[in-house]
mmCIF file of C-alpha atoms in Angstrom:
data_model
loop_
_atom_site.group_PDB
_atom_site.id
_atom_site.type_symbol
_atom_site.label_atom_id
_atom_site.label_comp_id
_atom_site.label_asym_id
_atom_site.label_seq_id
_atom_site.Cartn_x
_atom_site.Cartn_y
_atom_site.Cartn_z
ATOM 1 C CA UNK L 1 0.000 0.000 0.000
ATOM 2 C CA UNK L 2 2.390 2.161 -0.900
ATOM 3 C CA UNK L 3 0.171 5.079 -1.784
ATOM 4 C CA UNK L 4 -0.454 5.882 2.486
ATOM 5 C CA UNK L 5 0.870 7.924 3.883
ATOM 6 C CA UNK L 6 1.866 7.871 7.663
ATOM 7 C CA UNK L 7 3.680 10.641 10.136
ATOM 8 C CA UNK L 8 4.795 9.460 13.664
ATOM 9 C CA UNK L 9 2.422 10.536 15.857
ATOM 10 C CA UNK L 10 1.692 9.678 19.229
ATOM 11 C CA UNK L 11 -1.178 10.785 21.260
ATOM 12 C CA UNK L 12 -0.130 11.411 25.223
ATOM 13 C CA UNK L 13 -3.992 9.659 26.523
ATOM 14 C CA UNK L 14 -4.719 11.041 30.148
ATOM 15 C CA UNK L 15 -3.456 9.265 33.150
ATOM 16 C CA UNK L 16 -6.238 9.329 35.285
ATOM 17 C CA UNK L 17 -8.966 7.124 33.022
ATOM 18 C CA UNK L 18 -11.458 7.663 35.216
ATOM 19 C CA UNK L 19 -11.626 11.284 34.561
ATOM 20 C CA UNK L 20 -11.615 10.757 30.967
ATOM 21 C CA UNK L 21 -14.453 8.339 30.928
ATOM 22 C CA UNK L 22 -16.723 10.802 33.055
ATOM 23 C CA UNK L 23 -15.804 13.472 30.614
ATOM 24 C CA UNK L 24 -16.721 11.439 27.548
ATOM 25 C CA UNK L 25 -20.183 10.514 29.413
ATOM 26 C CA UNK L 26 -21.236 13.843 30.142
ATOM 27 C CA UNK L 27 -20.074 14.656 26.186
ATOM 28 C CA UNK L 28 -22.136 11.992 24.782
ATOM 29 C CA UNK L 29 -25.195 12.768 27.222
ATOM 30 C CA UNK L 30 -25.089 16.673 25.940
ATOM 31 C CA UNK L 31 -24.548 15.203 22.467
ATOM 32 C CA UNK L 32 -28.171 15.713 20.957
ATOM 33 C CA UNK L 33 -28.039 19.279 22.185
ATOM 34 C CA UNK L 34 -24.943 20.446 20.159
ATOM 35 C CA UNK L 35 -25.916 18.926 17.013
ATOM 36 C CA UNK L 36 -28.502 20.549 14.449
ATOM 37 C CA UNK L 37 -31.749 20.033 14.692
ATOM 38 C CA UNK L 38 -31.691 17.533 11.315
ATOM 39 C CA UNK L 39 -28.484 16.211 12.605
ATOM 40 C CA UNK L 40 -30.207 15.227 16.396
ATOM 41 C CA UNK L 41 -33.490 13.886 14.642
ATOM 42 C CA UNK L 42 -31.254 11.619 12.888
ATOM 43 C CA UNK L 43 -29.546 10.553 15.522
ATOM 44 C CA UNK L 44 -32.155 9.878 18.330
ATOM 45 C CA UNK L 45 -34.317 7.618 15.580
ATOM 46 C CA UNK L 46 -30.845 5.978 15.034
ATOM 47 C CA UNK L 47 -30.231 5.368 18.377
ATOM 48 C CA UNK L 48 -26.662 5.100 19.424
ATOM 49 C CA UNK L 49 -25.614 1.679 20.263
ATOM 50 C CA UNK L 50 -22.099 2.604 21.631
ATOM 51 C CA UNK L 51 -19.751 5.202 21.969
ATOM 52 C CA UNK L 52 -15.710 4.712 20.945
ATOM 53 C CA UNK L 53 -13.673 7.602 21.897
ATOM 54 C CA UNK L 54 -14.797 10.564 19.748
ATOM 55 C CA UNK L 55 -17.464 8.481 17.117
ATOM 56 C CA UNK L 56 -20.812 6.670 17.716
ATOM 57 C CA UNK L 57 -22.157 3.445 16.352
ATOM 58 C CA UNK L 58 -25.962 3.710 15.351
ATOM 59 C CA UNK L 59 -28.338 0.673 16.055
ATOM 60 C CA UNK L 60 -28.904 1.489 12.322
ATOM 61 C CA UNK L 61 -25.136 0.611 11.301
ATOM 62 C CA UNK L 62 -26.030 -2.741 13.592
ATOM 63 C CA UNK L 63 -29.615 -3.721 11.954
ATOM 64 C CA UNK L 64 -27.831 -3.358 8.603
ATOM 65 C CA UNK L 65 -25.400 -5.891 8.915
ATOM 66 C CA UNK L 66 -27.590 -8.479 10.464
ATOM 67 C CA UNK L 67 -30.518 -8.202 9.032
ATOM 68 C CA UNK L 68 -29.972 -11.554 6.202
ATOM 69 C CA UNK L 69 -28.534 -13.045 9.506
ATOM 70 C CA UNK L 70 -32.123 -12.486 11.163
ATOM 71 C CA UNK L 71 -33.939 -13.879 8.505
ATOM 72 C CA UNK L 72 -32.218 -17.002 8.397
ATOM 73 C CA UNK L 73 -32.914 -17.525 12.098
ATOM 74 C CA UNK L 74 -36.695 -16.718 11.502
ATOM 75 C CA UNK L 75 -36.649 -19.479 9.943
ATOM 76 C CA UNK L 76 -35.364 -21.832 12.499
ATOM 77 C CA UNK L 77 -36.412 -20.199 15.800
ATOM 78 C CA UNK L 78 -39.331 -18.787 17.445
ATOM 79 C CA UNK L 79 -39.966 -16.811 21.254
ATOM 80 C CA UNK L 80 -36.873 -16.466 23.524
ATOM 81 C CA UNK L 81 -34.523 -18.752 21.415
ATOM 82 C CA UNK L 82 -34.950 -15.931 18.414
ATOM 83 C CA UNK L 83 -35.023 -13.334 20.695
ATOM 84 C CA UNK L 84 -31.951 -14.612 22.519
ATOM 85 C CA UNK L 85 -29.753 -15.541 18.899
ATOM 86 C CA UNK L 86 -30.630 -12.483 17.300
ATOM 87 C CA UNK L 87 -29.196 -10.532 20.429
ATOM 88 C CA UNK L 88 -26.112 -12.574 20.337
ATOM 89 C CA UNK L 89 -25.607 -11.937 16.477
ATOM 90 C CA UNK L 90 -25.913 -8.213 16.906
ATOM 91 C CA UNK L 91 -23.352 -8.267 19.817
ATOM 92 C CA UNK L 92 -21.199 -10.170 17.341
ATOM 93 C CA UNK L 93 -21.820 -7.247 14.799
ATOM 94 C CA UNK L 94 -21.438 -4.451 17.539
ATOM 95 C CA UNK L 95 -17.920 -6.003 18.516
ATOM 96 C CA UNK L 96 -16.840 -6.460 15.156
ATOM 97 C CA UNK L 97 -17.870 -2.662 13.958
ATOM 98 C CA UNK L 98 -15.752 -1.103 17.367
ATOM 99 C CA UNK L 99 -12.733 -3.322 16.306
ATOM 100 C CA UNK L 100 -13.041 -1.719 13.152
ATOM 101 C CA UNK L 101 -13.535 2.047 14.249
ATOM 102 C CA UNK L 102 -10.579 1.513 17.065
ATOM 103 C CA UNK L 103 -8.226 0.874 14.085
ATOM 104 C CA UNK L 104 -9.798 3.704 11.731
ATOM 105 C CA UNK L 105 -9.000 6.211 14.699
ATOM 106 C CA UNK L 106 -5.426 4.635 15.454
ATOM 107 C CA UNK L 107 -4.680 4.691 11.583
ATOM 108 C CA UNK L 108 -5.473 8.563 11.516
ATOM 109 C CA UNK L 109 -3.667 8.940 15.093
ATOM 110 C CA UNK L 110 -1.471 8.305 13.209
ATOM 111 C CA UNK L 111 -1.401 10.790 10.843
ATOM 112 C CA UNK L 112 -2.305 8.499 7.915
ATOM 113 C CA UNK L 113 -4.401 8.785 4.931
ATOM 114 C CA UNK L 114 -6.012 7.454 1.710
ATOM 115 C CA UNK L 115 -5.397 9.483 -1.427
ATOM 116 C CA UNK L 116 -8.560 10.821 -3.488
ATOM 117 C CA UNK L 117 -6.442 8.923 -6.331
ATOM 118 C CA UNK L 118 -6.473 5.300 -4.680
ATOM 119 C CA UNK L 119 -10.449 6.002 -3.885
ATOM 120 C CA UNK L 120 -11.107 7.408 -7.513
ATOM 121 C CA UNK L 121 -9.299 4.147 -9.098
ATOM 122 C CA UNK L 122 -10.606 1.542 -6.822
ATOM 123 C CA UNK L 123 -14.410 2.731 -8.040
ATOM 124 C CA UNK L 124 -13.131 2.664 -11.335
ATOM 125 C CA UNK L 125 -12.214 -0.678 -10.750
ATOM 126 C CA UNK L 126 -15.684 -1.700 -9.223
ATOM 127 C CA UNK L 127 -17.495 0.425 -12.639
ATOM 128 C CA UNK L 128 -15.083 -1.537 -15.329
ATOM 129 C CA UNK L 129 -15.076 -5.176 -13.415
ATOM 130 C CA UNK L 130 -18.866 -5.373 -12.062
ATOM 131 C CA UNK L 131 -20.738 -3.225 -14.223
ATOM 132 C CA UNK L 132 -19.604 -3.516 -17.825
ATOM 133 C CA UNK L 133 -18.024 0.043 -17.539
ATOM 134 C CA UNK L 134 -21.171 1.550 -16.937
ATOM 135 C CA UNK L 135 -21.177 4.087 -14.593
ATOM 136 C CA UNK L 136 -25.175 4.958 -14.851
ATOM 137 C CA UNK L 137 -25.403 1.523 -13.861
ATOM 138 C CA UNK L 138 -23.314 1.788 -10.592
ATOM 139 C CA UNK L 139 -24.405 5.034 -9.829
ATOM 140 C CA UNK L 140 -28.107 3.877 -10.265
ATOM 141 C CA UNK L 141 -27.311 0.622 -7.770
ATOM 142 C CA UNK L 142 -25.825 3.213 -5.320
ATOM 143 C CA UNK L 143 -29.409 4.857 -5.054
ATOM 144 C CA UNK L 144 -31.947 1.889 -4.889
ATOM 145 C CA UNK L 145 -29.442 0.501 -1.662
ATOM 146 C CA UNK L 146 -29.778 4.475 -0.440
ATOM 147 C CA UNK L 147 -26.293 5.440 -0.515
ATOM 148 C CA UNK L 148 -24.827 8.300 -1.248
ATOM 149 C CA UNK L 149 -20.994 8.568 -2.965
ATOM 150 C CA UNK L 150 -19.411 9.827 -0.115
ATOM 151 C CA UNK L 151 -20.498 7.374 1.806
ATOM 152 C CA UNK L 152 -19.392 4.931 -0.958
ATOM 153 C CA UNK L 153 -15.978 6.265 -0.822
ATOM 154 C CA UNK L 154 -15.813 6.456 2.840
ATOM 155 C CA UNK L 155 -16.303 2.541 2.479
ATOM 156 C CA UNK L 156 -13.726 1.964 0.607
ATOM 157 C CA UNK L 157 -11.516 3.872 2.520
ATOM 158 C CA UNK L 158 -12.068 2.964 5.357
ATOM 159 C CA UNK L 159 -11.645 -0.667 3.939
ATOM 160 C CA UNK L 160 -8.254 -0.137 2.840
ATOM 161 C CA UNK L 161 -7.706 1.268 6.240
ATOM 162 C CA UNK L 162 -8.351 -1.824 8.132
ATOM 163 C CA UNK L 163 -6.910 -4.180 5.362
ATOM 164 C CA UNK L 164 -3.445 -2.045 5.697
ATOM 165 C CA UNK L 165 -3.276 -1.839 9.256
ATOM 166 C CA UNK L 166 -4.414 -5.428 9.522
ATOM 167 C CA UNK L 167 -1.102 -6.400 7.265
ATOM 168 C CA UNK L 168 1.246 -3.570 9.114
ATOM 169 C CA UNK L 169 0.295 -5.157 12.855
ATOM 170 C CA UNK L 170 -0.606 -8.529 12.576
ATOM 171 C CA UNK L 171 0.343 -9.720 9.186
ATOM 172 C CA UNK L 172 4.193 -8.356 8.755
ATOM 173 C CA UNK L 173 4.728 -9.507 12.296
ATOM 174 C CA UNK L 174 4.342 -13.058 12.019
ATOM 175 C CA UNK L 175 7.415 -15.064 10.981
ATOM 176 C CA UNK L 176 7.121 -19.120 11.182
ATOM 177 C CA UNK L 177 10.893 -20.781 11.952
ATOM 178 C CA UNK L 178 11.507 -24.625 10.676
ATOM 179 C CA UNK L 179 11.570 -24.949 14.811
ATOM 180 C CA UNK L 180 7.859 -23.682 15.225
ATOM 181 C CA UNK L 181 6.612 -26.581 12.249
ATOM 182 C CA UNK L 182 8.608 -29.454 13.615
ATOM 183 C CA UNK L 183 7.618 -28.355 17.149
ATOM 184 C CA UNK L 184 3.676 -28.618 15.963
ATOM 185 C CA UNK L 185 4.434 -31.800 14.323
ATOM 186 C CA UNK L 186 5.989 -33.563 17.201
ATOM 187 C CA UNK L 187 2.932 -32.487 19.627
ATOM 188 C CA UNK L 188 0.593 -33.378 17.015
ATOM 189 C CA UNK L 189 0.591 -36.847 15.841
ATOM 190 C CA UNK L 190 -2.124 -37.971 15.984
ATOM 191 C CA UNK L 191 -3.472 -35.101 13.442
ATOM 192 C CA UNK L 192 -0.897 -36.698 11.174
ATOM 193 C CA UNK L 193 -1.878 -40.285 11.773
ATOM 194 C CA UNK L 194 -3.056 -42.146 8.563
ATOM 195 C CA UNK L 195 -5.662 -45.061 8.863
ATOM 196 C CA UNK L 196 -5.285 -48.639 7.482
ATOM 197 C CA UNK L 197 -5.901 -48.722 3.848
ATOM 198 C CA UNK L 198 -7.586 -51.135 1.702
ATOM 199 C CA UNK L 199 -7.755 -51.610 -1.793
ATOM 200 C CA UNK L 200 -10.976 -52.872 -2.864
ATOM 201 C CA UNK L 201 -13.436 -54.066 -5.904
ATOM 202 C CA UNK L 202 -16.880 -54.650 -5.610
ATOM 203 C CA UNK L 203 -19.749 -56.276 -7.644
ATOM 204 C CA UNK L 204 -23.145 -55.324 -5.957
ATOM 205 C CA UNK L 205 -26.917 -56.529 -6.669
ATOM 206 C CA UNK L 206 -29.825 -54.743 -5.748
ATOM 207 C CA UNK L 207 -32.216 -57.070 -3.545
ATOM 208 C CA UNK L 208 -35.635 -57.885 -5.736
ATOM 209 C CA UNK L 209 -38.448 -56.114 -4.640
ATOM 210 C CA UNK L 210 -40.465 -58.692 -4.738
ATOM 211 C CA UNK L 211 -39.910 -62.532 -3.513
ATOM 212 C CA UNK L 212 -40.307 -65.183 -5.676
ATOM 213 C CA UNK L 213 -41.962 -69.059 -5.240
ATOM 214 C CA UNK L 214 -40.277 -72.164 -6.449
ATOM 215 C CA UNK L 215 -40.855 -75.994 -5.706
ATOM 216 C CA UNK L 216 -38.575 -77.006 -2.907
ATOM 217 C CA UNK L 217 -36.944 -80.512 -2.619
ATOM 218 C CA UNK L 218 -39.645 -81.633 -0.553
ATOM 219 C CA UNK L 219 -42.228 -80.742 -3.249
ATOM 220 C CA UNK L 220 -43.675 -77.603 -0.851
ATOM 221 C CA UNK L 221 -43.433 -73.928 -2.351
ATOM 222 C CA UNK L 222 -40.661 -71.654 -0.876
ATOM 223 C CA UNK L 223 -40.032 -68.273 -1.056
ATOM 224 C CA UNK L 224 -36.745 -67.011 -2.241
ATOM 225 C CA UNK L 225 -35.108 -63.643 -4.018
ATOM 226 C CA UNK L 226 -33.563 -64.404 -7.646
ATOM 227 C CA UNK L 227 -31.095 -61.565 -7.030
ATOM 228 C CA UNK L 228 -29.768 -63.289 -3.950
ATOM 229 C CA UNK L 229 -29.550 -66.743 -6.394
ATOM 230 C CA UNK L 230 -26.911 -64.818 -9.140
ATOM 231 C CA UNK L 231 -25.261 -63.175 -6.469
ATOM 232 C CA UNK L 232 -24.646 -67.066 -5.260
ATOM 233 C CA UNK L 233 -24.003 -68.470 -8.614
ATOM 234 C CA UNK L 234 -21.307 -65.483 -8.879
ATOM 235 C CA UNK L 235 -20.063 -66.467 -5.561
ATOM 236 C CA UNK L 236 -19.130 -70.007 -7.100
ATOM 237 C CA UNK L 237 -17.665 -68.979 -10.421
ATOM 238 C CA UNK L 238 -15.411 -66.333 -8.237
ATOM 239 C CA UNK L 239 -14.525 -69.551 -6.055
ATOM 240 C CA UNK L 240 -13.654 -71.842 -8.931
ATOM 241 C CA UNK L 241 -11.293 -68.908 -10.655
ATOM 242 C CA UNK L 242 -13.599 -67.056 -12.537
ATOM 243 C CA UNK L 243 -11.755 -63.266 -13.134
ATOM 244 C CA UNK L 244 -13.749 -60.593 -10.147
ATOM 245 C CA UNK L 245 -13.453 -57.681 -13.032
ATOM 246 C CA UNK L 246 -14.697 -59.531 -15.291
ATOM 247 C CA UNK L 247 -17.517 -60.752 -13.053
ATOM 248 C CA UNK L 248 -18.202 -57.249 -11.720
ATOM 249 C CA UNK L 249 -18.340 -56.086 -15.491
ATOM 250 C CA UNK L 250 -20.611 -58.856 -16.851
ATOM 251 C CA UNK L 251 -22.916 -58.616 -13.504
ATOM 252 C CA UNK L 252 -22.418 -55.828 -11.106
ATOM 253 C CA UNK L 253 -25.440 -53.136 -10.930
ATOM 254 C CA UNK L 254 -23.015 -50.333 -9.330
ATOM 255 C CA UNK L 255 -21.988 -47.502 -11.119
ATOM 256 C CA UNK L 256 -18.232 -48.879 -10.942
ATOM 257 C CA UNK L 257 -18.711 -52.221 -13.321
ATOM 258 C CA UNK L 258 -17.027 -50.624 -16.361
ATOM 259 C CA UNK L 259 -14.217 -49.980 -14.237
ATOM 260 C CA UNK L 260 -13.936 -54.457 -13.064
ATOM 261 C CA UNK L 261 -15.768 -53.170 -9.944
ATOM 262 C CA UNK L 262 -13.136 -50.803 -8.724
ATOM 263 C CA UNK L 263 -13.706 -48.621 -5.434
ATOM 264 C CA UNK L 264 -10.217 -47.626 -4.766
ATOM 265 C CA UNK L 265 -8.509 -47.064 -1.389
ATOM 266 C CA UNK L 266 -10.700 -47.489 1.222
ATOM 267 C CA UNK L 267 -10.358 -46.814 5.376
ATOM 268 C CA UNK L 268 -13.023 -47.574 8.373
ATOM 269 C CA UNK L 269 -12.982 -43.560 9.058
ATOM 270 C CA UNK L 270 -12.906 -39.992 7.188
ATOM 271 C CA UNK L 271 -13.442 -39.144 3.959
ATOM 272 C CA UNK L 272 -12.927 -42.451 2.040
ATOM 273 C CA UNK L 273 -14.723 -44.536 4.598
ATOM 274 C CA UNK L 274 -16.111 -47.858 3.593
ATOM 275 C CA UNK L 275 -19.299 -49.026 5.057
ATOM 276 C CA UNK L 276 -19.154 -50.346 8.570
ATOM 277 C CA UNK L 277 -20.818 -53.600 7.655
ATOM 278 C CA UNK L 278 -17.845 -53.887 4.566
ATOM 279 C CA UNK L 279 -14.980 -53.378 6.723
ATOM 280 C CA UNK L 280 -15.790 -55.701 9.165
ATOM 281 C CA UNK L 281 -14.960 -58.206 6.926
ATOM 282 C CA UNK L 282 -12.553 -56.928 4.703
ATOM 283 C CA UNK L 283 -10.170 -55.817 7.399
ATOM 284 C CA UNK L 284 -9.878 -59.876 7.978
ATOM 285 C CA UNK L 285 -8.558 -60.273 4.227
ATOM 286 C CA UNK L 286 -5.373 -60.217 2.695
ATOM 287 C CA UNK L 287 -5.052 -59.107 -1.241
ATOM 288 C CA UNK L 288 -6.421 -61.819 -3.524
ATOM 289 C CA UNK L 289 -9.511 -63.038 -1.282
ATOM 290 C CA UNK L 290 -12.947 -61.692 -1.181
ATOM 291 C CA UNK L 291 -15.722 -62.156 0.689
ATOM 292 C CA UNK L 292 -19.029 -64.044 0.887
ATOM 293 C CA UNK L 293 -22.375 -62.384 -0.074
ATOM 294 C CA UNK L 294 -23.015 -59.986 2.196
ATOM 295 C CA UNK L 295 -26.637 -58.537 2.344
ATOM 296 C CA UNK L 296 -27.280 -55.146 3.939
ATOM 297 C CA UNK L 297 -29.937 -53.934 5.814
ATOM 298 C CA UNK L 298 -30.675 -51.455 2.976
ATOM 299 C CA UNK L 299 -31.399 -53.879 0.013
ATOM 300 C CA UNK L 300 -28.427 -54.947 -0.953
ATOM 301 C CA UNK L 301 -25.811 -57.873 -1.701
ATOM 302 C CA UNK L 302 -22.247 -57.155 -1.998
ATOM 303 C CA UNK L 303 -19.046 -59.369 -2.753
ATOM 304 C CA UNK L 304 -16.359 -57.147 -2.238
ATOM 305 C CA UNK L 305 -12.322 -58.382 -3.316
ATOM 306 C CA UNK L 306 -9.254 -56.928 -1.312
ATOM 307 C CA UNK L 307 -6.694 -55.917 -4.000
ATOM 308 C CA UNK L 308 -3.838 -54.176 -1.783
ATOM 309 C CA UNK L 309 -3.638 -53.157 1.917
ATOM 310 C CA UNK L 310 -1.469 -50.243 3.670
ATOM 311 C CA UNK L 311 -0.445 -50.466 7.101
ATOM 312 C CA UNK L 312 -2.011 -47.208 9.232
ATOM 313 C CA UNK L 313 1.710 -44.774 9.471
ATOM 314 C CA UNK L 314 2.592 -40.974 10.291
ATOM 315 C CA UNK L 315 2.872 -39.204 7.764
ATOM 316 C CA UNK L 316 6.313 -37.665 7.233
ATOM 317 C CA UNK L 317 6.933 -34.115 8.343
ATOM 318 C CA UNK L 318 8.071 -32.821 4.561
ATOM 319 C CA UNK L 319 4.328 -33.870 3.065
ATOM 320 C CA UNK L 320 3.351 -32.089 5.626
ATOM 321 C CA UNK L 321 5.374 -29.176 6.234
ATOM 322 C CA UNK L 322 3.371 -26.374 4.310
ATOM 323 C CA UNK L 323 0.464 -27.412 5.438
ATOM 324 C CA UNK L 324 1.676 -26.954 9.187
ATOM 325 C CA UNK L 325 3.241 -23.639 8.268
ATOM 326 C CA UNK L 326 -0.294 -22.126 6.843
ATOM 327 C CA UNK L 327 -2.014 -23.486 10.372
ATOM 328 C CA UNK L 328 0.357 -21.825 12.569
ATOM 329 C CA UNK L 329 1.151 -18.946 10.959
ATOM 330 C CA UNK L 330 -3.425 -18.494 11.142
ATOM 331 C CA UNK L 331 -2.769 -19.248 14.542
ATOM 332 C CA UNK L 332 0.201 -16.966 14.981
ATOM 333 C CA UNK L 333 -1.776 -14.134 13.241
ATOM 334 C CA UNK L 334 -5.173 -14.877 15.708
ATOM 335 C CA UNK L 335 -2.863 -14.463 18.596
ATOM 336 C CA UNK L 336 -1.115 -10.934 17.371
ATOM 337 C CA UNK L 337 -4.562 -9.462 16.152
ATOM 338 C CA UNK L 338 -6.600 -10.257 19.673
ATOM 339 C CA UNK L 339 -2.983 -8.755 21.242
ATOM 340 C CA UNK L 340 -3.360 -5.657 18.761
ATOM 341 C CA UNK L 341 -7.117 -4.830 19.440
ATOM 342 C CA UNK L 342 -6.573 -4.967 23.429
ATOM 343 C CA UNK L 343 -3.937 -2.507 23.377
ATOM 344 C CA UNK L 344 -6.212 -0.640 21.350
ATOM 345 C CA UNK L 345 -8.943 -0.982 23.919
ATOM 346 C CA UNK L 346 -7.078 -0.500 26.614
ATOM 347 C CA UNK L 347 -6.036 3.083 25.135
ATOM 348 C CA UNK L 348 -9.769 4.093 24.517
ATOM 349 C CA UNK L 349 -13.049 4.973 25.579
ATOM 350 C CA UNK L 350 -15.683 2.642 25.009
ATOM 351 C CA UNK L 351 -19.386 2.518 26.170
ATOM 352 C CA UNK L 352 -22.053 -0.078 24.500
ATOM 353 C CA UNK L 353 -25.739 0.574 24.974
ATOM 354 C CA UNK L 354 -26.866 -2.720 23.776
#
C-alpha cells in the first residue's frame, strides 16, 4: 500500500482514566443538544448503540449488517430462542464494527491517509469489473441501496484502512521458523496419523423387490429372491477362478462395473470410509480373497475383493510441512490481532448501549 501515507504521531492519553471516561459521558449525554436540529433527529431515531472515543455506532449501522442473519434464524427459531440468537448476532456485529472504528481512529492517530487517487481508481475498478463500464449503472445501484458517494468512498476507505493496518500489525509480524513446524508436528501426531488402507473391488446386486416361489426338494413352495440366487451363482464362479473384473463387469449393478468393480482405497474412518458392515470383513482379508455375499440392511448384496492393503503410518513431516506452516502462521496471526485490538482498547473509551 504504498500510496499511504503515515507521520509518527503519538497521542499522550490522560493518566487518570477515570476522569476521561466521566468526561466522555457527560459529552455523549449533551450530544443531541450540540448537534442541528436535522443532525439530532437523525440521531435519536438511530439510536446510538455505543460510543468509541470521539465516534458513535448507530443501532442502524447494527440492523444493517444483520438483518440476512435475522432472517435465516426466523426461519429456524421462534420466542426467547430468536429473541436470545438475534441478540447474540448483533453483539457479534457491535464487537466487530468497534474493532473496526478503534483501528480507523489509530490509523489517523497516526497521521495516515487514503489518497482521493487510490479512492477514484478503486471505483473505477468496481465500474469496469462489475458493471460492464457503466457508470449509470453503478451510480443507479448506489441509489436503490440508499447510498450516497461519499459514503461509498468512505467505504472503501475505510476498507483499505483496516486491510493495511491489519497487514502492518498482525500480518508483517508473524514469521514461522523450521523450529515452530517441527515443534507442531511432534505435539501433534495424531493429526498426522493415517488409517489402514484397503484396496478394494466390488460387484453389488440390488435385492428384488419382490420374492419369488419355487418348488422345494420336498415338493412344498418356498419363497426365495432371484437376485440373492446370481449373487450365489457369482459367488461359485469367483470360487472356482472365474476373473472378479470380469464378473463385476458382466454382472455388477453399481456404477463402478465398467471400471472391473473398482472402489479404490478405502479406510473404516474420514473421507474415504467404507461401510461399517464392509470393513468388518474386509479388514480380515489379505489381497487376492474376497468375501461371501453380504446382504445389507438397505437392500443390498455385496461381494467385495481386497486388492492391496497399507499399514495405518505418520505421515512424514516434509508432506506435511506447508500445510503446518499455513495453520500456525493463522494461529500466529489470531494471537497478534486479539494482542493488537486490546492494546487498542485499553487506550480508549468505550461505552455499549446494547
Amino acid at each position: 500500500m504504498g500510496r499511504f501515507l503515515e507521520k509518527d504521531v503519538i497521542a499522550r492519553r490522560p493518566h487518570h482514566f477515570c476522569l476521561v471516561a466521566c468526561v466522555h459521558f457527560l459529552m455523549w449525554a449533551s450530544l443531541t443538544f450540540l448537534l442541528t436540529a436535522p443532525a439530532r433527529a437523525q440521531l435519536l431515531a438511530d439510536g446510538i448503540a455505543a460510543v468509541v472515543n470521539d465516534n458513535v455506532i448507530t443501532y442502524v449501522q447494527i440492523n444493517q449488517q444483520v438483518a440476512e442473519t435475522e432472517k435465516l434464524l426466523r426461519q429456524t427459531y421462534t420466542g426467547e430462542d430468536l429473541f436470545q440468537r438475534v441478540k447474540e448476532a448483533k453483539l457479534n456485529v457491535l464487537r466487530a464494527l468497534i474493532e473496526r472504528e478503534l483501528i480507523i481512529q489509530d490509523f489517523k492517530k497516526q497521521g495516515g491517509f487514503i489518497p482521493d487517487t487510490y479512492t477514484n481508481e478503486r471505483i473505477n475498478d468496481i465500474i469496469r469489473n462489475e458493471y460492464g463500464g457503466d457508470r449509470v449503472a453503478f451510480i443507479k445501484t448506489l441509489y436503490e441501496r440508499g447510498v450516497t458517494m461519499q459514503k461509498y468512498r468512505d467505504e472503501i476507505q475505510d476498507n483499505a484502512i483496516v486491510g493495511y493496518m491489519r497487514n502492518k500489525n498482525v500480518v508483517q509480524t508473524v514469521l514461522v521458523s523450521p523450529y515452530q513446524i517441527e515443534q507442531y508436528y511432534q505435539q501433534n501426531l495424531r493429526l498426522f496419523q493415517q488409517d489402514e488402507q484397503i484396496k478394494v473391488s466390488t460387484i453389488v446386486l440390488r435385492k428384488a423387490l419382490f420374492p419369488s416361489q419355487k418348488t422345494g426338494p420336498d415338493g412344498k413352495q418356498v419363497t426365495y429372491d432371484p437376485q440373492e440366487t446370481m449373487a450365489n451363482d457369482i459367488l461359485y464362479k469367483l470360487d472356482t477362478g472365474s476373473d472378479f473384473a470380469e464378473m463385476a463387469k458382466s454382472y455388477s449393478e453399481a456404477s463402478n462395473k465398467d471400471d472391473g468393480g473398482e472402489l479404490g482405497w478405502v479406510t473404516q474412518n474420514g473421507k474415504t470410509a467404507i461401510r461399517s458392515d464392509l470393513w468388518d470383513v474386509i479388514e480380515k482379508l489379505q489381497p487376492g480373497q474376497h468375501t461371501d455375499v453380504i446382504a445389507t440392511a438397505d437392500g443390498f448384496y455385496y461381494i467385495v475383493q481386497v486388492e492391496d492393503r497399507k499399514p495405518s503410518a505418520i505421515t512424514p513431516l516434509e508432506d506435511v510441512r506447508a500445510q503446518i506452516e499455513q495453520t500456525v502462521i493463522s494461529e500466529e496471526s489470531q494471537l497478534r490481532q486479539q494482542q493488537w485490538l486490546d492494546s487498542l482498547r485499553a487506550k480508549a473509551f468505550i461505552k455499549m448501549f446494547l
